[in-house]
């Protein structure tokens, strides 16, 4: 909290003019803590009374608390609904895949997902996952003078508009577990956000086994946030401050949005169920060691069919059309913004880059491929294909072409070529 410094004066010094000057100086002295406030230009604690700085110092933690409460409540609600809907969802998924029962592995795998959400919630209830640790204060005139002589990492003058731009650019190592005899468990979010627009990206990277995640493996993210004191802000605080605080709220909420989108969302649920359907039904349950491109698409389709009943076809088609997969760069805010300044390199993997090459084995294209086939051959196509694959289990994988021929009467390769031609560029 902020407070005035204390002065202890011996004897009768209080009567002297020097003492009066000292008291006057101390009236302008203030100590900020939780969060710390730094004079960014001089890289030292900010200690001068300033109504704009004090306004930010008092407002930002309050905004953090509100955002935290809203998001925790939403995550609790999502988890509760996911638990209540587990049996219906899994039994319907199994039924659509042609099974009269729910495989034990499917149940165990989905319960692992729910356990992870429970673990995340308990961890977040004990401590905020996003913590404002420091406010970096810049006076705009000083900042422009500094930038004219020396570049700064995350602040610049926009060459086209002459406006000061700032960004947060960092890597959030959310999950890390060292495993001496196996690959380390980890989930990193490489992130960038342009603070004036509140647009950017996040890029999940890592290797996870959901059943092995523990609260001790989770790490909060500590934010250092820049505050630029423009003349407009200093001269008309009441009118200008709300826009700054709104931008801050949007920025901080976007970090929680990453957690919700990646874990507590229909998007995350669809991907988890796809992995389980592909592994527990199309592979283990039906005796396959590696699903083919066609089977990957069928697994995705039965998951989307299960979701159509609760979300509607339009919402599900949007998931199919857009980036419903997990391990790739996603947008922050209204659109993807790589925030490339000057000669910087773009993020390691371009947003939606996997779409550029029409590879039927990746999730995106195999999903669209089977949707193309389902639209052509009717509502029973996917179920019939699943039934035929189930009958063909054995020591070797079933022949997709023979199964397709039995179900549709057509040849598979020419039909797939029609799909490829339809989506090929040029």
Tab-separated table of C-alpha atoms in Angstrom:
chain	number	residue	atom	x	y	z
A	1	UNK	CA	0.000	0.000	0.000
A	2	UNK	CA	1.106	3.625	-0.411
A	3	UNK	CA	1.925	5.882	2.548
A	4	UNK	CA	3.795	9.034	3.473
A	5	UNK	CA	7.341	8.744	4.779
A	6	UNK	CA	7.869	9.375	8.532
A	7	UNK	CA	10.153	12.150	9.823
A	8	UNK	CA	11.809	12.037	13.281
A	9	UNK	CA	13.266	15.403	14.250
A	10	UNK	CA	15.586	15.766	17.321
A	11	UNK	CA	15.454	18.782	19.625
A	12	UNK	CA	14.226	22.143	18.337
A	13	UNK	CA	15.170	21.638	14.664
A	14	UNK	CA	11.501	21.880	13.786
A	15	UNK	CA	11.750	25.630	14.263
A	16	UNK	CA	14.440	26.119	11.667
A	17	UNK	CA	13.889	26.945	8.018
A	18	UNK	CA	15.960	23.848	7.075
A	19	UNK	CA	13.486	21.727	8.987
A	20	UNK	CA	10.568	23.375	7.169
A	21	UNK	CA	12.221	22.628	3.832
A	22	UNK	CA	12.731	19.000	4.857
A	23	UNK	CA	9.071	18.693	5.787
A	24	UNK	CA	8.065	20.237	2.481
A	25	UNK	CA	10.237	17.739	0.630
A	26	UNK	CA	8.745	14.847	2.555
A	27	UNK	CA	5.235	15.945	1.673
A	28	UNK	CA	6.145	15.022	-1.905
A	29	UNK	CA	7.615	11.668	-0.861
A	30	UNK	CA	5.573	8.485	-1.123
A	31	UNK	CA	6.374	4.767	-0.900
A	32	UNK	CA	4.538	2.411	-3.268
A	33	UNK	CA	4.396	-1.318	-2.654
A	34	UNK	CA	2.184	-4.197	-3.790
A	35	UNK	CA	2.616	-3.464	-6.625
A	36	UNK	CA	5.965	-1.736	-6.766
A	37	UNK	CA	6.085	1.471	-8.793
A	38	UNK	CA	9.287	2.246	-10.688
A	39	UNK	CA	10.636	5.321	-12.413
A	40	UNK	CA	11.377	3.482	-15.653
A	41	UNK	CA	13.715	6.126	-17.082
A	42	UNK	CA	16.008	6.100	-14.038
A	43	UNK	CA	15.330	2.470	-13.044
A	44	UNK	CA	14.627	3.277	-9.413
A	45	UNK	CA	11.550	3.332	-7.153
A	46	UNK	CA	9.078	6.078	-8.008
A	47	UNK	CA	8.760	8.181	-4.872
A	48	UNK	CA	7.140	11.453	-5.890
A	49	UNK	CA	3.531	12.299	-5.146
A	50	UNK	CA	1.664	12.346	-8.421
A	51	UNK	CA	-2.114	12.086	-8.625
A	52	UNK	CA	-1.986	10.213	-11.947
A	53	UNK	CA	0.450	7.611	-10.633
A	54	UNK	CA	-1.560	7.252	-7.440
A	55	UNK	CA	-4.741	6.791	-9.463
A	56	UNK	CA	-3.183	3.901	-11.373
A	57	UNK	CA	-1.629	2.469	-8.219
A	58	UNK	CA	-4.999	2.260	-6.471
A	59	UNK	CA	-7.132	1.312	-9.507
A	60	UNK	CA	-5.109	-1.485	-11.100
A	61	UNK	CA	-5.137	-3.952	-8.157
A	62	UNK	CA	-8.896	-3.435	-7.815
A	63	UNK	CA	-9.360	-4.238	-11.506
A	64	UNK	CA	-7.192	-7.346	-11.054
A	65	UNK	CA	-9.425	-8.578	-8.244
A	66	UNK	CA	-12.596	-8.048	-10.284
A	67	UNK	CA	-11.183	-9.874	-13.315
A	68	UNK	CA	-9.950	-12.725	-11.133
A	69	UNK	CA	-13.356	-13.176	-9.469
A	70	UNK	CA	-15.229	-13.079	-12.790
A	71	UNK	CA	-12.962	-15.645	-14.417
A	72	UNK	CA	-12.808	-18.001	-11.454
A	73	UNK	CA	-16.603	-18.006	-11.287
A	74	UNK	CA	-16.816	-18.777	-15.013
A	75	UNK	CA	-14.284	-21.610	-14.702
A	76	UNK	CA	-16.123	-23.132	-11.738
A	77	UNK	CA	-19.360	-23.003	-13.678
A	78	UNK	CA	-17.777	-24.643	-16.723
A	79	UNK	CA	-16.261	-27.467	-14.671
A	80	UNK	CA	-19.550	-28.136	-12.898
A	81	UNK	CA	-21.384	-28.425	-16.230
A	82	UNK	CA	-18.640	-30.636	-17.668
A	83	UNK	CA	-18.979	-33.030	-14.730
A	84	UNK	CA	-22.762	-33.134	-14.999
A	85	UNK	CA	-22.608	-33.764	-18.757
A	86	UNK	CA	-19.815	-36.361	-18.713
A	87	UNK	CA	-21.887	-39.539	-18.931
A	88	UNK	CA	-24.244	-38.244	-21.627
A	89	UNK	CA	-21.382	-36.858	-23.685
A	90	UNK	CA	-19.256	-40.004	-23.581
A	91	UNK	CA	-22.133	-42.401	-24.191
A	92	UNK	CA	-23.325	-40.331	-27.156
A	93	UNK	CA	-19.796	-40.177	-28.583
A	94	UNK	CA	-19.508	-43.972	-28.313
A	95	UNK	CA	-22.925	-44.463	-29.879
A	96	UNK	CA	-22.049	-42.238	-32.846
A	97	UNK	CA	-18.878	-44.288	-33.349
A	98	UNK	CA	-20.948	-47.471	-33.580
A	99	UNK	CA	-20.420	-48.848	-30.052
A	100	UNK	CA	-23.158	-50.081	-27.730
A	101	UNK	CA	-21.057	-49.285	-24.633
A	102	UNK	CA	-18.565	-46.657	-23.467
A	103	UNK	CA	-14.955	-47.914	-23.479
A	104	UNK	CA	-13.234	-47.818	-20.093
A	105	UNK	CA	-10.274	-45.959	-21.590
A	106	UNK	CA	-12.566	-43.220	-22.880
A	107	UNK	CA	-14.061	-42.740	-19.409
A	108	UNK	CA	-10.659	-42.753	-17.694
A	109	UNK	CA	-9.195	-40.339	-20.214
A	110	UNK	CA	-12.034	-37.851	-19.819
A	111	UNK	CA	-11.882	-38.108	-16.040
A	112	UNK	CA	-8.186	-37.197	-16.335
A	113	UNK	CA	-9.259	-34.022	-18.142
A	114	UNK	CA	-11.747	-33.161	-15.391
A	115	UNK	CA	-9.076	-33.850	-12.747
A	116	UNK	CA	-6.736	-31.392	-14.459
A	117	UNK	CA	-9.440	-28.708	-14.444
A	118	UNK	CA	-10.010	-29.419	-10.740
A	119	UNK	CA	-6.263	-29.131	-10.097
A	120	UNK	CA	-6.054	-25.825	-11.961
A	121	UNK	CA	-9.033	-24.396	-10.089
A	122	UNK	CA	-7.713	-25.377	-6.656
A	123	UNK	CA	-4.357	-23.847	-7.524
A	124	UNK	CA	-5.979	-20.611	-8.742
A	125	UNK	CA	-8.159	-20.418	-5.640
A	126	UNK	CA	-5.002	-20.434	-3.496
A	127	UNK	CA	-3.196	-17.766	-5.519
A	128	UNK	CA	-3.938	-15.532	-8.460
A	129	UNK	CA	-2.410	-16.990	-11.640
A	130	UNK	CA	-1.831	-13.467	-13.048
A	131	UNK	CA	-0.084	-11.120	-10.617
A	132	UNK	CA	0.716	-7.441	-11.143
A	133	UNK	CA	4.142	-7.072	-9.527
A	134	UNK	CA	5.364	-3.768	-10.903
A	135	UNK	CA	4.210	-0.591	-12.645
A	136	UNK	CA	6.826	1.099	-14.822
A	137	UNK	CA	6.128	4.838	-15.025
A	138	UNK	CA	7.295	6.810	-18.053
A	139	UNK	CA	6.757	10.525	-18.652
A	140	UNK	CA	5.968	10.734	-22.350
A	141	UNK	CA	8.330	13.666	-23.055
A	142	UNK	CA	11.204	11.820	-21.334
A	143	UNK	CA	10.323	8.635	-23.178
A	144	UNK	CA	10.389	10.343	-26.585
A	145	UNK	CA	13.748	11.920	-25.759
A	146	UNK	CA	15.128	8.518	-24.740
A	147	UNK	CA	13.815	6.770	-27.829
A	148	UNK	CA	15.423	9.387	-30.062
A	149	UNK	CA	18.853	8.334	-28.819
A	150	UNK	CA	18.443	4.678	-27.833
A	151	UNK	CA	15.826	2.030	-28.665
A	152	UNK	CA	13.820	0.347	-25.927
A	153	UNK	CA	12.744	-3.267	-26.126
A	154	UNK	CA	8.977	-2.970	-25.786
A	155	UNK	CA	8.238	0.697	-26.482
A	156	UNK	CA	8.543	2.587	-29.750
A	157	UNK	CA	7.360	5.601	-31.735
A	158	UNK	CA	5.126	4.391	-34.539
A	159	UNK	CA	6.849	5.614	-37.709
A	160	UNK	CA	3.528	6.135	-39.495
A	161	UNK	CA	1.467	7.829	-36.754
A	162	UNK	CA	4.196	9.248	-34.449
A	163	UNK	CA	2.245	7.782	-31.523
A	164	UNK	CA	3.969	6.053	-28.622
A	165	UNK	CA	3.277	2.306	-28.699
A	166	UNK	CA	3.945	-0.190	-25.949
A	167	UNK	CA	3.648	-3.943	-25.729
A	168	UNK	CA	4.097	-6.868	-23.388
A	169	UNK	CA	6.271	-9.602	-24.858
A	170	UNK	CA	7.116	-12.625	-22.736
A	171	UNK	CA	6.992	-16.362	-22.143
A	172	UNK	CA	4.722	-17.773	-19.437
A	173	UNK	CA	6.034	-21.120	-18.234
A	174	UNK	CA	2.720	-22.279	-16.736
A	175	UNK	CA	3.506	-25.959	-16.137
A	176	UNK	CA	6.890	-27.541	-15.552
A	177	UNK	CA	7.775	-30.908	-14.061
A	178	UNK	CA	11.315	-32.250	-14.298
A	179	UNK	CA	11.336	-35.954	-15.113
A	180	UNK	CA	14.861	-37.484	-14.970
A	181	UNK	CA	14.071	-40.602	-17.023
A	182	UNK	CA	11.417	-39.187	-19.349
A	183	UNK	CA	10.628	-36.052	-21.280
A	184	UNK	CA	9.870	-33.103	-18.975
A	185	UNK	CA	6.231	-32.117	-18.637
A	186	UNK	CA	5.809	-28.475	-19.587
A	187	UNK	CA	3.391	-25.960	-21.046
A	188	UNK	CA	4.723	-22.572	-22.135
A	189	UNK	CA	2.693	-19.710	-23.531
A	190	UNK	CA	4.804	-17.425	-25.683
A	191	UNK	CA	2.761	-14.223	-25.793
A	192	UNK	CA	2.705	-10.745	-27.192
A	193	UNK	CA	0.082	-8.026	-26.815
A	194	UNK	CA	0.000	-4.487	-28.207
A	195	UNK	CA	-1.325	-2.454	-25.292
A	196	UNK	CA	-2.987	0.357	-27.205
A	197	UNK	CA	-4.972	-2.027	-29.458
A	198	UNK	CA	-5.145	-4.998	-27.046
A	199	UNK	CA	-4.403	-7.387	-29.905
A	200	UNK	CA	-1.666	-9.992	-30.120
A	201	UNK	CA	-0.987	-13.718	-30.024
A	202	UNK	CA	-0.170	-16.627	-27.781
A	203	UNK	CA	1.685	-19.743	-28.811
A	204	UNK	CA	1.325	-22.873	-26.636
A	205	UNK	CA	4.348	-25.155	-26.628
A	206	UNK	CA	5.224	-28.189	-24.572
A	207	UNK	CA	4.578	-31.822	-23.756
A	208	UNK	CA	1.819	-32.931	-21.382
A	209	UNK	CA	0.351	-36.026	-19.798
A	210	UNK	CA	-2.813	-34.733	-18.162
A	211	UNK	CA	-2.912	-37.457	-15.503
A	212	UNK	CA	0.523	-36.404	-14.180
A	213	UNK	CA	-0.051	-32.677	-13.631
A	214	UNK	CA	0.221	-31.569	-9.990
A	215	UNK	CA	-0.391	-28.197	-8.311
A	216	UNK	CA	3.304	-27.934	-7.444
A	217	UNK	CA	4.083	-27.970	-11.183
A	218	UNK	CA	2.081	-24.763	-11.804
A	219	UNK	CA	3.681	-21.332	-11.944
A	220	UNK	CA	1.912	-17.931	-11.777
A	221	UNK	CA	2.707	-15.167	-14.232
A	222	UNK	CA	4.100	-11.901	-12.842
A	223	UNK	CA	3.313	-8.815	-14.915
A	224	UNK	CA	5.283	-5.583	-15.191
A	225	UNK	CA	2.933	-3.021	-16.732
A	226	UNK	CA	4.006	0.260	-18.352
A	227	UNK	CA	2.148	3.507	-17.624
A	228	UNK	CA	2.962	6.426	-19.941
A	229	UNK	CA	2.134	9.844	-18.511
A	230	UNK	CA	0.982	11.907	-21.472
A	231	UNK	CA	0.158	15.606	-21.166
A	232	UNK	CA	-3.494	14.850	-21.850
A	233	UNK	CA	-3.590	12.335	-19.016
A	234	UNK	CA	-1.843	14.641	-16.539
A	235	UNK	CA	-3.908	17.703	-17.465
A	236	UNK	CA	-7.321	16.041	-17.616
A	237	UNK	CA	-7.163	12.977	-15.410
A	238	UNK	CA	-10.901	12.441	-14.867
A	239	UNK	CA	-11.690	12.463	-18.578
A	240	UNK	CA	-8.658	10.469	-19.800
A	241	UNK	CA	-8.196	7.842	-17.075
A	242	UNK	CA	-11.229	5.626	-17.870
A	243	UNK	CA	-9.892	4.748	-21.332
A	244	UNK	CA	-6.503	3.769	-19.868
A	245	UNK	CA	-8.116	1.621	-17.201
A	246	UNK	CA	-10.398	-0.010	-19.760
A	247	UNK	CA	-7.357	-0.935	-21.867
A	248	UNK	CA	-5.659	-2.377	-18.797
A	249	UNK	CA	-8.766	-4.410	-17.933
A	250	UNK	CA	-8.909	-5.836	-21.459
A	251	UNK	CA	-5.207	-6.693	-21.403
A	252	UNK	CA	-5.328	-8.503	-18.066
A	253	UNK	CA	-8.556	-10.288	-18.939
A	254	UNK	CA	-6.906	-11.577	-22.124
A	255	UNK	CA	-4.422	-13.522	-19.988
A	256	UNK	CA	-7.285	-15.259	-18.199
A	257	UNK	CA	-8.904	-15.814	-21.584
A	258	UNK	CA	-5.867	-17.891	-22.537
A	259	UNK	CA	-6.423	-20.172	-19.537
A	260	UNK	CA	-10.123	-20.436	-20.266
A	261	UNK	CA	-9.723	-21.056	-23.987
A	262	UNK	CA	-6.974	-23.614	-23.512
A	263	UNK	CA	-8.598	-25.530	-20.644
A	264	UNK	CA	-12.141	-24.410	-19.732
A	265	UNK	CA	-13.946	-24.179	-23.075
A	266	UNK	CA	-15.846	-26.140	-25.692
A	267	UNK	CA	-12.818	-25.659	-27.924
A	268	UNK	CA	-10.591	-27.450	-25.392
A	269	UNK	CA	-13.238	-30.102	-24.796
A	270	UNK	CA	-13.619	-30.854	-28.497
A	271	UNK	CA	-9.889	-31.326	-28.852
A	272	UNK	CA	-9.659	-33.554	-25.746
A	273	UNK	CA	-12.531	-35.736	-26.944
A	274	UNK	CA	-10.979	-35.951	-30.401
A	275	UNK	CA	-7.702	-37.245	-28.925
A	276	UNK	CA	-9.640	-39.774	-26.826
A	277	UNK	CA	-11.877	-40.921	-29.678
A	278	UNK	CA	-8.905	-41.352	-31.981
A	279	UNK	CA	-6.836	-43.203	-29.384
A	280	UNK	CA	-9.391	-45.133	-27.334
A	281	UNK	CA	-11.954	-46.002	-30.029
A	282	UNK	CA	-10.268	-45.908	-33.419
A	283	UNK	CA	-6.960	-47.304	-32.159
A	284	UNK	CA	-7.114	-49.278	-28.901
A	285	UNK	CA	-10.764	-50.312	-28.938
A	286	UNK	CA	-10.686	-51.400	-32.570
A	287	UNK	CA	-7.210	-52.916	-32.468
A	288	UNK	CA	-5.475	-50.264	-34.590
A	289	UNK	CA	-1.963	-49.053	-33.827
A	290	UNK	CA	-2.111	-45.793	-35.762
A	291	UNK	CA	-5.209	-44.152	-37.162
A	292	UNK	CA	-5.185	-43.301	-40.847
A	293	UNK	CA	-5.988	-39.833	-42.178
A	294	UNK	CA	-9.537	-40.977	-42.894
A	295	UNK	CA	-9.948	-42.362	-39.368
A	296	UNK	CA	-8.604	-39.138	-37.845
A	297	UNK	CA	-11.285	-37.234	-39.716
A	298	UNK	CA	-13.951	-39.709	-38.654
A	299	UNK	CA	-12.904	-39.346	-35.011
A	300	UNK	CA	-13.196	-35.565	-35.271
A	301	UNK	CA	-16.561	-35.842	-36.984
A	302	UNK	CA	-18.196	-37.996	-34.323
A	303	UNK	CA	-17.019	-35.503	-31.686
A	304	UNK	CA	-18.473	-32.588	-33.647
A	305	UNK	CA	-21.719	-34.510	-34.145
A	306	UNK	CA	-21.992	-34.979	-30.377
A	307	UNK	CA	-21.509	-31.247	-29.931
A	308	UNK	CA	-24.049	-30.266	-32.583
A	309	UNK	CA	-26.793	-31.487	-30.279
A	310	UNK	CA	-25.917	-28.906	-27.619
A	311	UNK	CA	-24.221	-26.083	-29.548
A	312	UNK	CA	-26.005	-26.267	-32.898
A	313	UNK	CA	-24.558	-26.926	-36.341
A	314	UNK	CA	-23.561	-23.299	-37.027
A	315	UNK	CA	-21.326	-23.042	-33.960
A	316	UNK	CA	-19.741	-26.426	-34.661
A	317	UNK	CA	-19.043	-25.517	-38.293
A	318	UNK	CA	-17.289	-22.365	-37.065
A	319	UNK	CA	-15.037	-24.535	-34.903
A	320	UNK	CA	-14.326	-26.738	-37.907
A	321	UNK	CA	-13.679	-23.796	-40.212
A	322	UNK	CA	-11.421	-21.956	-37.795
A	323	UNK	CA	-8.477	-23.088	-35.684
A	324	UNK	CA	-9.879	-25.705	-33.326
A	325	UNK	CA	-6.574	-27.532	-32.814
A	326	UNK	CA	-4.461	-26.989	-29.695
A	327	UNK	CA	-0.782	-26.763	-30.522
A	328	UNK	CA	-0.550	-23.690	-32.705
A	329	UNK	CA	-0.514	-19.916	-32.392
A	330	UNK	CA	-3.828	-18.312	-31.434
A	331	UNK	CA	-5.034	-14.714	-31.403
A	332	UNK	CA	-5.368	-12.356	-28.442
A	333	UNK	CA	-8.152	-9.809	-28.840
A	334	UNK	CA	-10.117	-9.190	-32.008
A	335	UNK	CA	-7.452	-10.414	-34.436
A	336	UNK	CA	-4.049	-12.061	-34.649
A	337	UNK	CA	-1.207	-9.548	-34.335
A	338	UNK	CA	2.405	-10.859	-34.428
A	339	UNK	CA	3.652	-7.433	-33.218
A	340	UNK	CA	6.707	-7.388	-35.461
A	341	UNK	CA	8.647	-4.148	-34.991
A	342	UNK	CA	11.543	-3.015	-37.148
A	343	UNK	CA	13.602	-6.018	-38.305
A	344	UNK	CA	12.263	-8.524	-35.799
A	345	UNK	CA	11.450	-12.080	-36.813
A	346	UNK	CA	7.840	-13.277	-36.685
A	347	UNK	CA	6.803	-15.899	-34.100
A	348	UNK	CA	8.295	-19.326	-34.781
A	349	UNK	CA	5.129	-20.825	-36.283
A	350	UNK	CA	2.814	-18.590	-38.296
A	351	UNK	CA	-0.827	-18.296	-37.241
A	352	UNK	CA	-2.725	-21.075	-39.015
A	353	UNK	CA	0.470	-22.118	-40.808
A	354	UNK	CA	-0.580	-25.766	-40.882
A	355	UNK	CA	-3.396	-24.745	-43.260
A	356	UNK	CA	-0.928	-23.618	-45.925
A	357	UNK	CA	0.006	-27.173	-46.856
A	358	UNK	CA	-2.938	-29.429	-47.690
A	359	UNK	CA	-1.817	-32.417	-45.630
A	360	UNK	CA	-4.744	-34.786	-45.117
A	361	UNK	CA	-3.084	-36.298	-42.039
A	362	UNK	CA	-3.267	-33.138	-39.975
A	363	UNK	CA	-6.356	-32.550	-37.861
A	364	UNK	CA	-7.619	-29.531	-39.755
A	365	UNK	CA	-7.604	-31.051	-43.259
A	366	UNK	CA	-8.732	-34.545	-42.230
A	367	UNK	CA	-11.689	-32.922	-40.440
A	368	UNK	CA	-12.689	-30.920	-43.516
A	369	UNK	CA	-12.164	-33.981	-45.712
A	370	UNK	CA	-14.609	-36.142	-43.753
A	371	UNK	CA	-17.097	-33.266	-43.561
A	372	UNK	CA	-16.881	-33.060	-47.365
A	373	UNK	CA	-17.609	-36.799	-47.587
A	374	UNK	CA	-20.456	-36.594	-45.057
A	375	UNK	CA	-22.069	-33.741	-46.994
A	376	UNK	CA	-21.843	-35.818	-50.168
A	377	UNK	CA	-22.957	-39.212	-48.855
A	378	UNK	CA	-25.469	-38.209	-46.211
A	379	UNK	CA	-26.025	-38.412	-42.481
A	380	UNK	CA	-25.367	-42.163	-42.213
A	381	UNK	CA	-21.948	-42.024	-43.894
A	382	UNK	CA	-19.810	-41.560	-40.770
A	383	UNK	CA	-21.726	-44.138	-38.722
A	384	UNK	CA	-21.548	-46.676	-41.552
A	385	UNK	CA	-17.811	-46.129	-41.964
A	386	UNK	CA	-17.294	-46.644	-38.227
A	387	UNK	CA	-19.329	-49.853	-38.307
A	388	UNK	CA	-17.272	-51.230	-41.187
A	389	UNK	CA	-13.962	-50.338	-39.525
A	390	UNK	CA	-15.109	-52.054	-36.335
A	391	UNK	CA	-15.838	-55.239	-38.294
A	392	UNK	CA	-12.402	-55.115	-39.929
A	393	UNK	CA	-10.272	-55.127	-36.786
A	394	UNK	CA	-7.455	-57.631	-36.742
A	395	UNK	CA	-3.695	-57.941	-36.832
A	396	UNK	CA	-3.349	-55.459	-39.693
A	397	UNK	CA	-5.121	-52.097	-40.181
A	398	UNK	CA	-8.292	-52.171	-42.287
A	399	UNK	CA	-8.026	-51.061	-45.876
A	400	UNK	CA	-9.704	-47.657	-46.100
A	401	UNK	CA	-10.326	-48.021	-49.822
A	402	UNK	CA	-12.169	-51.333	-49.434
A	403	UNK	CA	-14.263	-50.040	-46.536
A	404	UNK	CA	-15.109	-46.858	-48.424
A	405	UNK	CA	-16.113	-48.902	-51.474
A	406	UNK	CA	-18.402	-51.128	-49.379
A	407	UNK	CA	-20.102	-48.109	-47.779
A	408	UNK	CA	-20.431	-45.792	-50.787
A	409	UNK	CA	-19.868	-47.893	-53.895
A	410	UNK	CA	-17.249	-45.356	-55.030
A	411	UNK	CA	-13.477	-45.417	-55.286
A	412	UNK	CA	-11.705	-43.569	-52.446
A	413	UNK	CA	-8.707	-42.076	-54.276
A	414	UNK	CA	-10.620	-40.230	-57.034
A	415	UNK	CA	-13.071	-38.938	-54.416
A	416	UNK	CA	-10.261	-37.608	-52.229
A	417	UNK	CA	-8.681	-36.007	-55.290
A	418	UNK	CA	-11.901	-34.042	-55.807
A	419	UNK	CA	-11.555	-32.706	-52.269
A	420	UNK	CA	-7.889	-31.817	-52.841
A	421	UNK	CA	-8.715	-30.040	-56.124
A	422	UNK	CA	-11.502	-28.110	-54.410
A	423	UNK	CA	-9.168	-26.737	-51.731
A	424	UNK	CA	-5.909	-26.419	-53.654
A	425	UNK	CA	-4.594	-22.889	-54.167
A	426	UNK	CA	-4.415	-21.326	-57.594
